[in-house]
CSV table of C-alpha atoms and ligand atoms in Angstrom, one decimal:
chain,number,residue,atom,x,y,z
A,84,UNK,CA,0.0,0.0,0.1
A,85,UNK,CA,1.2,3.5,-0.8
A,86,UNK,CA,1.7,5.6,2.2
A,87,UNK,CA,0.1,8.7,0.6
A,88,UNK,CA,-3.3,7.0,-0.3
A,89,UNK,CA,-4.3,5.4,3.1
A,90,UNK,CA,-6.1,7.3,5.7
A,91,UNK,CA,-3.6,7.7,8.5
A,92,UNK,CA,-4.6,6.5,12.0
A,93,UNK,CA,-2.9,8.8,14.4
A,94,UNK,CA,-1.5,7.5,17.7
A,95,UNK,CA,-3.7,10.0,19.5
A,96,UNK,CA,-6.4,12.4,18.4
A,97,UNK,CA,-8.0,14.7,20.9
A,98,UNK,CA,-10.4,16.2,18.5
A,99,UNK,CA,-13.1,13.7,19.3
A,100,UNK,CA,-13.4,14.8,23.0
A,101,UNK,CA,-12.5,18.5,22.5
A,102,UNK,CA,-14.9,19.5,19.6
A,103,UNK,CA,-18.2,18.7,21.5
A,104,UNK,CA,-16.9,20.7,24.5
A,105,UNK,CA,-15.8,23.9,22.6
A,106,UNK,CA,-18.4,26.3,23.2
A,107,UNK,CA,-18.7,25.2,27.0
A,108,UNK,CA,-14.8,25.8,27.2
A,109,UNK,CA,-15.1,29.1,25.8
A,110,UNK,CA,-17.8,30.1,28.2
A,111,UNK,CA,-15.6,28.9,31.2
A,112,UNK,CA,-12.8,31.1,29.8
A,113,UNK,CA,-15.1,34.1,29.6
A,114,UNK,CA,-16.5,33.7,33.0
A,115,UNK,CA,-12.8,33.4,34.6
A,116,UNK,CA,-11.7,36.3,32.5
A,117,UNK,CA,-14.5,38.6,33.6
A,118,UNK,CA,-14.2,37.6,37.2
A,119,UNK,CA,-10.6,37.9,37.3
A,120,UNK,CA,-10.7,34.7,39.4
A,121,UNK,CA,-7.3,33.3,38.4
A,122,UNK,CA,-5.5,32.1,41.4
A,123,UNK,CA,-6.8,29.4,43.9
A,124,UNK,CA,-10.4,30.3,42.8
A,125,UNK,CA,-13.8,28.8,42.8
A,126,UNK,CA,-13.2,26.3,40.1
A,127,UNK,CA,-10.0,24.9,42.0
A,128,UNK,CA,-12.0,24.5,45.2
A,129,UNK,CA,-14.7,22.7,43.4
A,130,UNK,CA,-12.4,20.7,41.1
A,131,UNK,CA,-10.4,19.6,44.1
A,132,UNK,CA,-13.5,18.1,45.8
A,133,UNK,CA,-15.0,16.7,42.6
A,134,UNK,CA,-11.8,14.8,41.5
A,135,UNK,CA,-11.0,13.7,45.0
A,136,UNK,CA,-14.6,12.2,45.1
A,137,UNK,CA,-14.0,10.3,42.0
A,138,UNK,CA,-10.7,8.9,43.2
A,139,UNK,CA,-12.4,7.6,46.6
A,140,UNK,CA,-10.4,10.2,48.7
A,141,UNK,CA,-11.3,12.7,51.3
A,142,UNK,CA,-9.1,15.6,50.1
A,143,UNK,CA,-7.8,16.8,46.7
A,144,UNK,CA,-5.0,19.5,46.3
A,145,UNK,CA,-4.7,21.1,42.9
A,146,UNK,CA,-1.0,21.3,42.0
A,147,UNK,CA,0.7,22.8,38.8
A,148,UNK,CA,1.6,19.4,37.3
A,149,UNK,CA,1.9,15.7,38.1
A,150,UNK,CA,5.6,16.2,38.6
A,151,UNK,CA,5.1,18.8,41.1
A,152,UNK,CA,2.6,16.8,42.9
A,153,UNK,CA,4.7,13.8,43.3
A,154,UNK,CA,7.6,16.0,44.6
A,155,UNK,CA,5.4,17.7,47.2
A,156,UNK,CA,3.9,14.5,48.2
A,157,UNK,CA,7.5,13.1,49.1
A,158,UNK,CA,8.3,16.4,50.9
A,159,UNK,CA,4.9,16.4,52.8
A,160,UNK,CA,5.8,13.1,54.0
A,161,UNK,CA,9.5,14.2,55.2
A,162,UNK,CA,11.3,12.2,52.5
A,163,UNK,CA,14.6,13.9,51.9
A,164,UNK,CA,18.4,13.7,52.0
A,165,UNK,CA,19.7,10.5,53.4
A,166,UNK,CA,16.4,8.5,52.3
A,167,UNK,CA,16.1,5.9,49.7
A,168,UNK,CA,12.8,5.5,47.8
A,169,UNK,CA,11.9,2.3,46.0
A,170,UNK,CA,10.4,2.8,42.6
A,171,UNK,CA,10.2,1.1,39.1
A,172,UNK,CA,13.0,1.7,36.4
A,173,UNK,CA,10.2,1.5,33.6
A,174,UNK,CA,8.4,4.6,33.8
A,175,UNK,CA,8.3,8.4,32.7
A,176,UNK,CA,11.4,10.3,33.7
A,177,UNK,CA,9.5,12.3,36.4
A,178,UNK,CA,8.8,9.3,38.5
A,179,UNK,CA,12.5,9.1,39.4
A,180,UNK,CA,13.3,12.8,39.0
A,181,UNK,CA,11.0,13.8,41.9
A,182,UNK,CA,13.0,11.5,44.3
A,183,UNK,CA,16.2,13.3,43.4
A,184,UNK,CA,14.6,16.7,43.5
A,185,UNK,CA,13.4,15.9,47.1
A,186,UNK,CA,16.9,15.2,47.8
A,187,UNK,CA,16.5,11.4,48.3
A,188,UNK,CA,18.0,8.4,46.2
A,189,UNK,CA,15.9,6.4,43.7
A,190,UNK,CA,16.5,2.6,44.3
A,191,UNK,CA,14.9,0.6,41.5
A,192,UNK,CA,13.0,-2.6,41.6
A,193,UNK,CA,12.6,-4.5,38.3
A,194,UNK,CA,9.2,-5.0,36.7
A,195,UNK,CA,6.9,-8.0,36.1
A,196,UNK,CA,7.3,-9.1,32.5
A,197,UNK,CA,3.6,-9.8,32.3
A,198,UNK,CA,2.4,-6.2,33.3
A,199,UNK,CA,5.6,-4.1,33.1
A,200,UNK,CA,4.5,-2.8,36.7
A,201,UNK,CA,6.9,-2.9,39.5
A,202,UNK,CA,7.2,-6.4,40.8
A,203,UNK,CA,6.3,-6.4,44.5
A,204,UNK,CA,8.1,-9.9,44.9
A,205,UNK,CA,11.5,-7.9,44.2
A,206,UNK,CA,11.0,-5.2,46.7
A,207,UNK,CA,12.6,-7.2,49.5
A,208,UNK,CA,16.0,-7.5,47.9
A,209,UNK,CA,15.9,-3.7,47.1
A,210,UNK,CA,15.4,-2.8,50.8
A,211,UNK,CA,18.2,-0.9,52.6
A,212,UNK,CA,18.3,0.6,56.0
A,213,UNK,CA,17.6,3.9,54.5
A,214,UNK,CA,14.5,3.0,52.7
A,215,UNK,CA,11.8,5.4,53.6
A,216,UNK,CA,9.2,5.2,50.8
A,217,UNK,CA,7.8,3.2,47.9
A,218,UNK,CA,6.5,4.9,44.9
A,219,UNK,CA,4.6,2.5,42.6
A,220,UNK,CA,3.6,3.6,39.2
A,221,UNK,CA,0.2,2.3,37.8
A,222,UNK,CA,1.8,2.1,34.3
A,223,UNK,CA,-0.2,2.5,31.2
A,224,UNK,CA,-3.3,2.8,33.4
A,225,UNK,CA,-3.1,-0.8,35.1
A,226,UNK,CA,-3.0,-0.7,39.0
A,227,UNK,CA,0.0,-2.2,40.5
A,228,UNK,CA,-0.7,-5.0,43.2
A,229,UNK,CA,-1.4,-2.5,46.0
A,230,UNK,CA,-2.2,-5.2,48.5
A,231,UNK,CA,1.3,-6.6,48.1
A,232,UNK,CA,2.8,-3.0,48.2
A,233,UNK,CA,0.8,-2.0,51.3
A,234,UNK,CA,1.5,-5.2,53.1
A,235,UNK,CA,5.3,-4.7,52.5
A,236,UNK,CA,5.1,-1.0,53.4
A,237,UNK,CA,3.5,-1.7,56.8
A,238,UNK,CA,5.9,-4.5,57.6
A,239,UNK,CA,9.0,-2.1,57.1
A,240,UNK,CA,7.3,1.2,58.2
A,241,UNK,CA,7.6,2.8,54.7
A,242,UNK,CA,5.5,5.7,53.2
A,243,UNK,CA,3.6,4.9,50.0
A,244,UNK,CA,3.2,7.5,47.2
A,245,UNK,CA,1.0,6.3,44.3
A,246,UNK,CA,2.1,7.7,40.8
A,247,UNK,CA,-1.4,7.6,39.4
A,248,UNK,CA,-0.4,10.0,36.7
A,249,UNK,CA,-1.5,7.4,33.9
A,250,UNK,CA,-4.4,5.8,35.8
A,251,UNK,CA,-7.3,8.3,36.5
A,252,UNK,CA,-10.1,5.9,37.4
A,253,UNK,CA,-8.3,2.5,37.5
A,254,UNK,CA,-9.4,0.4,40.2
A,255,UNK,CA,-7.6,-2.3,42.5
A,256,UNK,CA,-10.1,-4.8,43.7
A,257,UNK,CA,-12.9,-2.3,43.1
A,258,UNK,CA,-11.2,0.6,44.8
A,259,UNK,CA,-10.0,3.7,42.8
A,260,UNK,CA,-6.3,4.2,42.8
A,261,UNK,CA,-4.9,7.3,44.3
A,262,UNK,CA,-6.0,6.9,47.8
A,263,UNK,CA,-4.7,3.2,48.3
A,264,UNK,CA,-1.5,4.6,49.7
A,265,UNK,CA,-0.9,7.5,51.8
A,266,UNK,CA,-1.0,10.2,48.9
A,267,UNK,CA,-1.8,9.6,45.2
A,268,UNK,CA,-0.8,11.8,42.4
A,269,UNK,CA,-2.5,12.5,39.0
A,270,UNK,CA,-1.4,14.5,35.9
A,271,UNK,CA,-3.6,16.5,33.7
A,272,UNK,CA,-0.9,16.8,30.9
A,273,UNK,CA,-3.1,17.1,27.8
A,274,UNK,CA,-2.5,13.6,26.5
A,275,UNK,CA,-3.5,11.7,29.8
A,276,UNK,CA,-6.8,10.2,30.3
A,277,UNK,CA,-8.2,13.4,31.8
A,278,UNK,CA,-6.2,16.0,30.1
A,279,UNK,CA,-6.4,19.9,30.6
A,280,UNK,CA,-5.4,22.5,28.0
A,281,UNK,CA,-1.7,23.0,29.5
A,282,UNK,CA,-0.1,21.5,32.5
A,283,UNK,CA,-1.8,20.6,35.7
A,284,UNK,CA,-1.9,17.9,38.6
A,285,UNK,CA,-3.4,16.9,41.8
A,286,UNK,CA,-2.5,15.2,44.8
A,287,UNK,CA,-5.2,13.2,46.7
A,288,UNK,CA,-5.1,11.8,50.3
A,289,UNK,CA,-7.4,10.6,53.1
A,290,UNK,CA,-5.1,12.3,55.8
A,291,UNK,CA,-6.3,15.8,56.7
A,292,UNK,CA,-2.9,16.6,58.3
A,293,UNK,CA,-1.1,15.7,54.9
A,294,UNK,CA,-3.7,17.7,53.0
A,295,UNK,CA,-2.7,20.8,55.0
A,296,UNK,CA,0.8,20.3,54.6
A,297,UNK,CA,0.3,19.9,50.7
A,298,UNK,CA,-1.9,23.1,50.4
A,299,UNK,CA,0.8,25.0,52.1
A,300,UNK,CA,3.7,23.5,50.2
A,301,UNK,CA,2.1,24.2,46.8
A,302,UNK,CA,1.4,27.8,48.0
A,303,UNK,CA,4.7,29.2,49.0
A,304,UNK,CA,4.4,27.4,52.4
A,305,UNK,CA,1.9,30.1,53.3
A,306,UNK,CA,-0.6,29.9,56.2
A,307,UNK,CA,-1.8,33.4,56.3
A,308,UNK,CA,-1.0,36.1,53.9
A,309,UNK,CA,2.8,36.8,54.3
A,310,UNK,CA,3.1,34.1,57.0
A,311,UNK,CA,5.4,31.5,55.6
A,312,UNK,CA,5.8,28.4,57.7
A,313,UNK,CA,8.3,26.6,55.6
A,314,UNK,CA,10.0,26.7,52.3
A,315,UNK,CA,7.0,26.1,49.9
A,316,UNK,CA,6.7,26.6,46.4
A,317,UNK,CA,4.5,28.5,43.7
A,318,UNK,CA,3.0,25.2,42.4
A,319,UNK,CA,-0.8,25.9,42.3
A,320,UNK,CA,-3.2,24.6,39.8
A,321,UNK,CA,-4.7,27.5,37.7
A,322,UNK,CA,-8.2,28.4,38.2
A,323,UNK,CA,-8.9,28.4,34.4
A,324,UNK,CA,-7.3,25.0,34.2
A,325,UNK,CA,-9.5,23.8,36.8
A,326,UNK,CA,-12.6,25.3,35.3
A,327,UNK,CA,-11.9,23.5,32.0
A,328,UNK,CA,-11.0,20.2,33.7
A,329,UNK,CA,-14.4,20.3,35.7
A,330,UNK,CA,-16.1,20.2,32.1
A,331,UNK,CA,-14.2,17.0,31.3
A,332,UNK,CA,-14.4,15.1,34.5
A,333,UNK,CA,-18.1,14.1,34.0
A,334,UNK,CA,-17.3,12.4,30.8
A,335,UNK,CA,-14.2,10.4,32.2
A,336,UNK,CA,-16.2,7.2,32.9
A,337,UNK,CA,-17.6,7.2,29.4
A,338,UNK,CA,-14.2,7.8,27.7
A,339,UNK,CA,-12.7,5.1,30.1
A,340,UNK,CA,-15.5,2.6,29.0
A,341,UNK,CA,-14.7,3.4,25.4
A,342,UNK,CA,-10.9,2.7,25.9
A,343,UNK,CA,-11.7,-0.5,27.7
A,344,UNK,CA,-14.1,-1.7,24.8
A,345,UNK,CA,-11.2,-0.9,22.3
A,346,UNK,CA,-8.7,-2.7,24.4
A,347,UNK,CA,-10.8,-5.8,24.5
A,348,UNK,CA,-11.0,-5.9,20.8
A,349,UNK,CA,-7.5,-5.4,20.4
A,350,UNK,CA,-7.0,-8.2,22.8
A,351,UNK,CA,-9.4,-10.5,20.8
A,352,UNK,CA,-7.7,-9.8,17.5
A,353,UNK,CA,-4.1,-10.2,18.8
A,354,UNK,CA,-4.9,-13.4,20.8
A,355,UNK,CA,-2.9,-15.5,18.3
A,356,UNK,CA,0.4,-13.5,18.9
A,357,UNK,CA,3.3,-13.3,18.4
A,358,UNK,CA,2.8,-9.5,19.4
A,359,UNK,CA,1.4,-10.0,23.1
A,360,UNK,CA,-0.6,-7.5,24.9
A,361,UNK,CA,0.2,-7.1,28.5
A,362,UNK,CA,-1.6,-9.2,30.9
A,363,UNK,CA,-4.2,-7.9,33.3
A,364,UNK,CA,-3.6,-8.8,37.0
A,365,UNK,CA,-6.6,-10.4,38.7
A,366,UNK,CA,-8.2,-7.6,40.6
A,367,UNK,CA,-7.0,-4.8,38.5
A,368,UNK,CA,-9.2,-2.8,36.2
A,369,UNK,CA,-6.9,-1.0,33.9
A,370,UNK,CA,-8.0,2.3,32.4
A,371,UNK,CA,-5.7,1.9,29.2
A,372,UNK,CA,-3.9,5.2,29.2
A,373,UNK,CA,-2.1,3.3,26.5
A,374,UNK,CA,-2.5,-0.2,24.8
A,375,UNK,CA,0.9,-1.8,24.8
A,376,UNK,CA,2.1,-5.1,23.4
A,377,UNK,CA,5.5,-7.0,23.5
A,378,UNK,CA,6.5,-7.2,20.0
A,379,UNK,CA,9.3,-9.2,18.5
A,380,UNK,CA,11.2,-7.2,16.0
A,381,UNK,CA,9.5,-4.1,17.4
A,382,UNK,CA,11.2,-1.4,15.3
A,383,UNK,CA,10.6,-3.3,12.1
A,384,UNK,CA,6.9,-3.7,13.0
A,385,UNK,CA,6.7,-0.1,13.8
A,386,UNK,CA,8.2,0.7,10.5
A,387,UNK,CA,5.7,-1.5,8.7
A,388,UNK,CA,2.8,0.0,10.5
A,389,UNK,CA,4.0,3.5,9.6
A,390,UNK,CA,4.1,2.7,5.8
A,391,UNK,CA,0.4,1.7,6.4
A,392,UNK,CA,-0.4,5.1,7.9
A,393,UNK,CA,-0.4,3.7,11.4
A,394,UNK,CA,1.3,5.9,14.2
A,395,UNK,CA,2.6,4.1,17.2
A,396,UNK,CA,4.5,5.0,20.3
A,397,UNK,CA,7.6,3.6,22.2
A,398,UNK,CA,7.2,3.8,25.9
A,399,UNK,CA,9.8,3.8,27.1
A,400,UNK,CA,12.9,3.2,24.9
A,401,UNK,CA,15.3,3.7,27.8
A,402,UNK,CA,14.7,2.4,31.3
A,403,UNK,CA,15.4,5.1,34.0
A,404,UNK,CA,18.5,3.5,35.5
A,405,UNK,CA,20.3,4.0,32.1
A,406,UNK,CA,19.1,7.6,31.4
A,407,UNK,CA,22.1,9.8,31.6
A,408,UNK,CA,20.2,12.0,34.0
A,409,UNK,CA,20.3,9.4,36.7
A,410,UNK,CA,24.0,8.3,35.8
A,411,UNK,CA,25.0,9.4,39.3
A,412,UNK,CA,23.1,6.6,40.9
A,413,UNK,CA,25.2,3.8,39.4
A,414,UNK,CA,22.9,2.1,37.2
A,415,UNK,CA,24.4,-0.1,34.4
A,416,UNK,CA,23.1,-2.5,31.7
A,417,UNK,CA,22.0,-5.7,33.1
A,418,UNK,CA,20.9,-4.4,36.4
A,419,UNK,CA,17.1,-4.6,35.7
A,420,UNK,CA,16.8,-7.3,32.8
A,421,UNK,CA,13.0,-7.2,32.6
A,422,UNK,CA,12.8,-3.4,32.2
A,423,UNK,CA,15.6,-3.5,29.6
A,424,UNK,CA,13.8,-6.2,27.7
A,425,UNK,CA,10.6,-4.1,27.7
A,426,UNK,CA,12.5,-1.1,26.4
A,427,UNK,CA,13.6,-3.1,23.4
A,428,UNK,CA,10.0,-4.6,22.7
A,429,UNK,CA,7.1,-2.6,24.1
A,430,UNK,CA,5.1,-1.0,21.5
A,431,UNK,CA,1.9,1.0,22.2
A,432,UNK,CA,-0.9,1.1,19.5
A,433,UNK,CA,-3.3,4.0,18.8
A,434,UNK,CA,-6.0,4.1,21.4
A,435,UNK,CA,-8.3,7.0,22.5
A,436,UNK,CA,-11.9,7.9,22.7
A,437,UNK,CA,-13.3,8.4,19.3
A,438,UNK,CA,-11.1,5.8,17.5
A,439,UNK,CA,-13.3,3.6,15.4
A,440,UNK,CA,-13.3,-0.2,15.7
A,441,UNK,CA,-12.7,-0.4,12.0
A,442,UNK,CA,-9.3,1.5,12.7
A,443,UNK,CA,-8.4,-1.1,15.4
A,444,UNK,CA,-9.2,-3.9,13.0
A,445,UNK,CA,-7.0,-2.2,10.4
A,446,UNK,CA,-4.1,-1.8,12.9
A,447,UNK,CA,-4.4,-5.6,14.0
A,448,UNK,CA,-4.6,-7.0,10.4
A,449,UNK,CA,-1.5,-4.9,9.7
A,450,UNK,CA,0.3,-6.3,12.8
A,451,UNK,CA,-0.8,-9.9,11.5
A,452,UNK,CA,0.4,-9.2,8.0
A,453,UNK,CA,3.8,-8.1,9.3
A,454,UNK,CA,4.4,-11.4,11.2
A,455,UNK,CA,2.8,-13.5,8.4
A,456,UNK,CA,5.1,-11.8,5.8
B,272,LIG,C1,2.8,12.3,32.9
B,272,LIG,C2,3.6,11.6,34.1
B,272,LIG,C3,4.1,12.2,35.1
B,272,LIG,C4,4.3,13.8,35.2
B,272,LIG,O1,3.1,14.4,35.0
B,272,LIG,P1,3.2,16.0,34.5
B,272,LIG,O2,1.7,16.5,34.6
B,272,LIG,O3,3.7,15.8,32.9
B,272,LIG,O4,4.3,16.7,35.1
B,272,LIG,C5,4.8,11.4,36.1
B,272,LIG,N1,4.6,10.1,36.1
B,272,LIG,C6,4.1,9.4,35.1
B,272,LIG,C7,4.1,7.9,35.1
B,272,LIG,C8,3.4,10.3,34.0
B,272,LIG,O5,3.0,9.5,33.0
């Protein structure tokens, strides 16, 4: 087939969810504009309540990004210099970066090849006398085994911060992620399942004291005007952003259902292999931020799909322990073989609300044709 004559299937297309909301979004802008309600305004307060409720948490604290939320979560728990934090080497950069920002040391734990999530069975061997916290990542929208993580954390008196930046609405044994540990952090980066129109994030918790601390940390360590209790930051969620996110939140469930339906179709069509979808852990309800397969000859498959107009993504081509930014922590090739294997064969296929079943079938038949040819 000629690259120029087929309809392209983009990796992600936000038009389907944005077009129907356009006039309501313009109305939110007009309202915020006219009220001059820009900082910690009415929309932030409402959105914090509404989002926390959807995540099964008592408190929500709007923060400027998912990255900032994760860093403030560690700081609120007192994680800092001299502490080790256990996390996965197979995630977005921010997961490990925030540990370093807070002054602590990331200690990686290899992933389970079936799910590519942190393998709780590998926690024990990574434990040091300095371990202070665990930061599991619900990768691609699939919950980590939080029963195992929390049991381990309780046994060793560790804090638990969930990186739920890809997992809005995902459930572990029926409970939404985010409030399963002490603090859960979400991102509203535009491509996330609940995406804003710029950067944004939120921390959720059931602990009122931690909520107060997070509120202070995101707002210059402020208690009252010009009274700064500690060295906080300017990391608030914008009121305009919160207003726009409030428009989207009521649709999240419908969009998630659609992702799950399309994922089931991918699974059915790819059941014969050799490109294998990630497995779903019993008890996990993934929200499919991405639909990822383990693909032999990944790069050639990717090129083949591109010639058929199908755009794919590689998340992540380099595990965190091998990123130059974290070279100071002594990671070397071979340290985390499962994460390294995944970096070589994980391929994410197009998946978003509004993607047609016909497009999914075109993707899966192109995948099959590649391996048959
Ligand atoms: C997106 C993401 C973040 C960071 O969120 P931002 O809002 O972009 O700062 C952190 N961790 C994971 C796993 C992510 O996917």
